PDB file of C-alpha atoms and ligand atoms in Angstrom:
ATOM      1  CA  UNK M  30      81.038  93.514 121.529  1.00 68.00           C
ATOM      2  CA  UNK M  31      81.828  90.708 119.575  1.00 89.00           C
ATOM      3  CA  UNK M  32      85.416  90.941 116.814  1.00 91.00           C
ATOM      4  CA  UNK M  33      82.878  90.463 114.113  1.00 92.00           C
ATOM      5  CA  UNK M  34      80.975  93.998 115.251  1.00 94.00           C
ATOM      6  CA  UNK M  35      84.948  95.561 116.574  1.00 95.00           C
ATOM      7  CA  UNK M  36      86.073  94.901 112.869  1.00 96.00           C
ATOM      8  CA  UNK M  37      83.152  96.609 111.210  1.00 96.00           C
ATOM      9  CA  UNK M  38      83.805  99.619 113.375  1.00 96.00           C
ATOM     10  CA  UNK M  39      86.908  99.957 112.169  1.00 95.00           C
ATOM     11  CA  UNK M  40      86.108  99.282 108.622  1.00 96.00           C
ATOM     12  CA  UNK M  41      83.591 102.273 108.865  1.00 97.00           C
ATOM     13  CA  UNK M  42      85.964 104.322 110.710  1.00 96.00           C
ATOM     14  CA  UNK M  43      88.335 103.677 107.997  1.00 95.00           C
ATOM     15  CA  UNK M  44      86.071 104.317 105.481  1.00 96.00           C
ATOM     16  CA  UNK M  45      85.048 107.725 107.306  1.00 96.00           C
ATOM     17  CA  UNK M  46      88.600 109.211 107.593  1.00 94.00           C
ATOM     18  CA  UNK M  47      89.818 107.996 103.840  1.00 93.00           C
ATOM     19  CA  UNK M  48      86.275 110.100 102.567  1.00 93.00           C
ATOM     20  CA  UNK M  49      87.394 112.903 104.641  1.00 92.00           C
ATOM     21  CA  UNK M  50      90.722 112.548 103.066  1.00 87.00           C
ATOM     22  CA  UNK M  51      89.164 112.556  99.715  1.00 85.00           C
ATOM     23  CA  UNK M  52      87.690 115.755  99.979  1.00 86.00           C
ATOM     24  CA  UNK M  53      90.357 117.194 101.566  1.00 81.00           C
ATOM     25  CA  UNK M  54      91.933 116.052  97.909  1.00 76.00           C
ATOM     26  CA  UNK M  55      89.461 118.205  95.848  1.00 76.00           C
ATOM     27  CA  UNK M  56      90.337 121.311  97.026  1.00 73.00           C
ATOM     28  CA  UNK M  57      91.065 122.785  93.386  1.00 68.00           C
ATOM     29  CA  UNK M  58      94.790 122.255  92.220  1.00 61.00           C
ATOM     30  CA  UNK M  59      94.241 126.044  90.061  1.00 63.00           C
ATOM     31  CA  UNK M  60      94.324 127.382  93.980  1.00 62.00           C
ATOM     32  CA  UNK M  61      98.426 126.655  94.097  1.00 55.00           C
ATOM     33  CA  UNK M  62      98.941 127.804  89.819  1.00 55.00           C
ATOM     34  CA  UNK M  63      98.649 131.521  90.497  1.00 57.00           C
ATOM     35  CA  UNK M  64     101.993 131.195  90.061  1.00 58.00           C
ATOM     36  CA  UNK M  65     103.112 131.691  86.803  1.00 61.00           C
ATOM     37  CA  UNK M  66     107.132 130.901  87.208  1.00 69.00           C
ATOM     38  CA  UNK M  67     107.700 127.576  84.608  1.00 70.00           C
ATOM     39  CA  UNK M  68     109.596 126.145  86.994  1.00 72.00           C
ATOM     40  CA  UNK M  69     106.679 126.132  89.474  1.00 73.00           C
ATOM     41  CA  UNK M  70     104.545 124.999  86.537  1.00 73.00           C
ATOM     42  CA  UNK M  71     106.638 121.875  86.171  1.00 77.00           C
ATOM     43  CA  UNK M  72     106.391 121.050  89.850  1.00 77.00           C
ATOM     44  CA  UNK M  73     102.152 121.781  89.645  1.00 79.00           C
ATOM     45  CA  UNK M  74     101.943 119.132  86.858  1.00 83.00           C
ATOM     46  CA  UNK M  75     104.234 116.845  88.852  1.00 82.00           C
ATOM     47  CA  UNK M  76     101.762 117.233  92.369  1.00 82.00           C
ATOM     48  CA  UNK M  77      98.452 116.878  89.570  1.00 82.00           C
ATOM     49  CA  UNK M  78     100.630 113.613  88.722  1.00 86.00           C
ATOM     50  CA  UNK M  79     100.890 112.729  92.201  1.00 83.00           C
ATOM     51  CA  UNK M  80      97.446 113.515  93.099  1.00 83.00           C
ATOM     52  CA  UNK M  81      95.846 111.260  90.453  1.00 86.00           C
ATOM     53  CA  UNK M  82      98.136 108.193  91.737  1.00 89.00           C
ATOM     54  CA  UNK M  83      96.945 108.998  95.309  1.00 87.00           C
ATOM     55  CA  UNK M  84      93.636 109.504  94.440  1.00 87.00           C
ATOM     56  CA  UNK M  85      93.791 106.129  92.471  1.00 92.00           C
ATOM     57  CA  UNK M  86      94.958 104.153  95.455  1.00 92.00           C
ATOM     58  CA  UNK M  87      92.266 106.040  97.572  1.00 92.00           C
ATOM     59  CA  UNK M  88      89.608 104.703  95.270  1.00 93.00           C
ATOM     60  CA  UNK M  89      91.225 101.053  95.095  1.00 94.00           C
ATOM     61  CA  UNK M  90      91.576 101.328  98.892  1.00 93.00           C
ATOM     62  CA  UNK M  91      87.570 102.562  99.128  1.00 95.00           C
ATOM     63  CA  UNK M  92      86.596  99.944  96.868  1.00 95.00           C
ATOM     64  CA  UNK M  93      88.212  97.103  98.812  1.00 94.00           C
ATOM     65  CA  UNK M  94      87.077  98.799 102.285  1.00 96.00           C
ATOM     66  CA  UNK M  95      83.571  98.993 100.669  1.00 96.00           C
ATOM     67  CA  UNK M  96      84.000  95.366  99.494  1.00 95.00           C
ATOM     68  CA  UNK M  97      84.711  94.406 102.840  1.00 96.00           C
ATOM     69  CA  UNK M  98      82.329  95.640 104.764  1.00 95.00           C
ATOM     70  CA  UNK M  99      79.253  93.919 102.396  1.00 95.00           C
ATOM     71  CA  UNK M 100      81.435  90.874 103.542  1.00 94.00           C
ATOM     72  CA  UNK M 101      80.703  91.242 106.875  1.00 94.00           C
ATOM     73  CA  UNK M 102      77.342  90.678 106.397  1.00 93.00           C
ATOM     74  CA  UNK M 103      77.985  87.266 105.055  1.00 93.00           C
ATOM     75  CA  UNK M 104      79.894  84.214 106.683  1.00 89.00           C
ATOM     76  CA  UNK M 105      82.796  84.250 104.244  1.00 90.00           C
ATOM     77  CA  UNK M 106      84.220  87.668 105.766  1.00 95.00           C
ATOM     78  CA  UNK M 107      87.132  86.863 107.430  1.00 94.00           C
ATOM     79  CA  UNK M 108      87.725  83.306 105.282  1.00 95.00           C
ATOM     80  CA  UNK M 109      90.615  83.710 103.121  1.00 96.00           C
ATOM     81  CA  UNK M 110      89.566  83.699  99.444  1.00 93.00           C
ATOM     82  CA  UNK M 111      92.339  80.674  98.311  1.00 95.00           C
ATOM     83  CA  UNK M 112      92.578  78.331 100.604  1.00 97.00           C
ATOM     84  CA  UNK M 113      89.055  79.133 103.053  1.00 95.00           C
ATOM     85  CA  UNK M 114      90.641  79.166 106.190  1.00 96.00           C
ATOM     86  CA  UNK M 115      89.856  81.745 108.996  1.00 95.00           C
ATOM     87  CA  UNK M 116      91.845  84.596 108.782  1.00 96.00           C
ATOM     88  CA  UNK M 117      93.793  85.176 112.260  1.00 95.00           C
ATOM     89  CA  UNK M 118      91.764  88.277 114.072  1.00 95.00           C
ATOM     90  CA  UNK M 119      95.410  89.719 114.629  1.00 94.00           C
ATOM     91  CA  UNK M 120      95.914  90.008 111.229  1.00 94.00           C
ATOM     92  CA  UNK M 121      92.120  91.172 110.711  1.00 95.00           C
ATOM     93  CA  UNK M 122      92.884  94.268 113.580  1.00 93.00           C
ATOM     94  CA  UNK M 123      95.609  95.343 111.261  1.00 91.00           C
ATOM     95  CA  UNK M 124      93.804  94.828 107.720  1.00 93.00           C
ATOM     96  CA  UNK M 125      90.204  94.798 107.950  1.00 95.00           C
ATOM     97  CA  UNK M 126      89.745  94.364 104.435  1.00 95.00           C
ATOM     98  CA  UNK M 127      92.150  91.461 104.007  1.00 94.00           C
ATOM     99  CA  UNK M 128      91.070  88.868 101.608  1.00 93.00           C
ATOM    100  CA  UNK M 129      93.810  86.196 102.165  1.00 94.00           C
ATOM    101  CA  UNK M 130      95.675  84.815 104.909  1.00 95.00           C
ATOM    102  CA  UNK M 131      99.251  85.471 105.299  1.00 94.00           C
ATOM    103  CA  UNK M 132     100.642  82.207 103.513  1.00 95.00           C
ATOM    104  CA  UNK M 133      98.355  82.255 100.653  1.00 96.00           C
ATOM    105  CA  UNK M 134      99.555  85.917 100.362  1.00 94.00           C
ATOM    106  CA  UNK M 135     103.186  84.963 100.404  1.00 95.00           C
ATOM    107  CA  UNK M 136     102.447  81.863  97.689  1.00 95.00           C
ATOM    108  CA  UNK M 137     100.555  84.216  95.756  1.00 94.00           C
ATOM    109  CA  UNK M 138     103.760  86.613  96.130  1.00 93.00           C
ATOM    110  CA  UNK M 139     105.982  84.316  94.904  1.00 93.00           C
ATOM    111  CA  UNK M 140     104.275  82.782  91.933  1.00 91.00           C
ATOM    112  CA  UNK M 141     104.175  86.329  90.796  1.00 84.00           C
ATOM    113  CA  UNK M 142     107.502  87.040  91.090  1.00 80.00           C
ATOM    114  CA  UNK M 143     108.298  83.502  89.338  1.00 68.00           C
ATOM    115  CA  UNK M 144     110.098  82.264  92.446  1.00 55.00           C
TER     116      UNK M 144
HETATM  117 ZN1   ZN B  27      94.752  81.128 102.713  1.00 89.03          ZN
END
């Protein structure tokens, strides 16, 4: 098997277990309100908070997974996207759907933080 073929294996696999994840997420919030204490109430809306970050970051996540795996159709997947150098496979086993290598990352990181 080559990495190329490992990688996408674990993209999918990835993919399969943050959809399975996402439906475990729609099971419907009204299930927990039969509670009608405020103080519960309070603590409902807080979880519905948390649930639309989480299910935010699942989406971003999804989208970058999804993103990824069109990549490896194509030569660039596995390139980072600043500076077009091969992305170590280390780092690729870890984060499939890495777009940058690790120092391009970290420049990236500090021109953000205005370092
Ligand atoms: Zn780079």
């Amino acid at each position: 098997m080559t990495k190329r073929v490992r990688l996408r294996e674990e993209l999918s696999r990835q993919r399969t277990s943050l959809l399975t994840e996402w439906n475990f997420s729609l099971v419907p919030p009204s299930e927990r309100a039969s509670y009608a204490d405020p103080a519960d109430q309070a603590s409902n809306d807080f979880e519905q908070d948390l649930t639309i970050q989480v299910r935010t970051r699942m989406i971003a996540r999804l989208k970058r997974i999804e993103r990824a795996l069109q990549l490896t159709q194509t030569k660039s997947y596995g390139c980072c996207r600043q500076c077009r150098k091969a992305i170590p496979y280390a780092r690729l086993t870890v984060q499939p759907d890495a777009l940058f290598c690790v120092s391009c990352l970290a420049r990236m990181e500090r021109q953000h933080y205005g370092h």
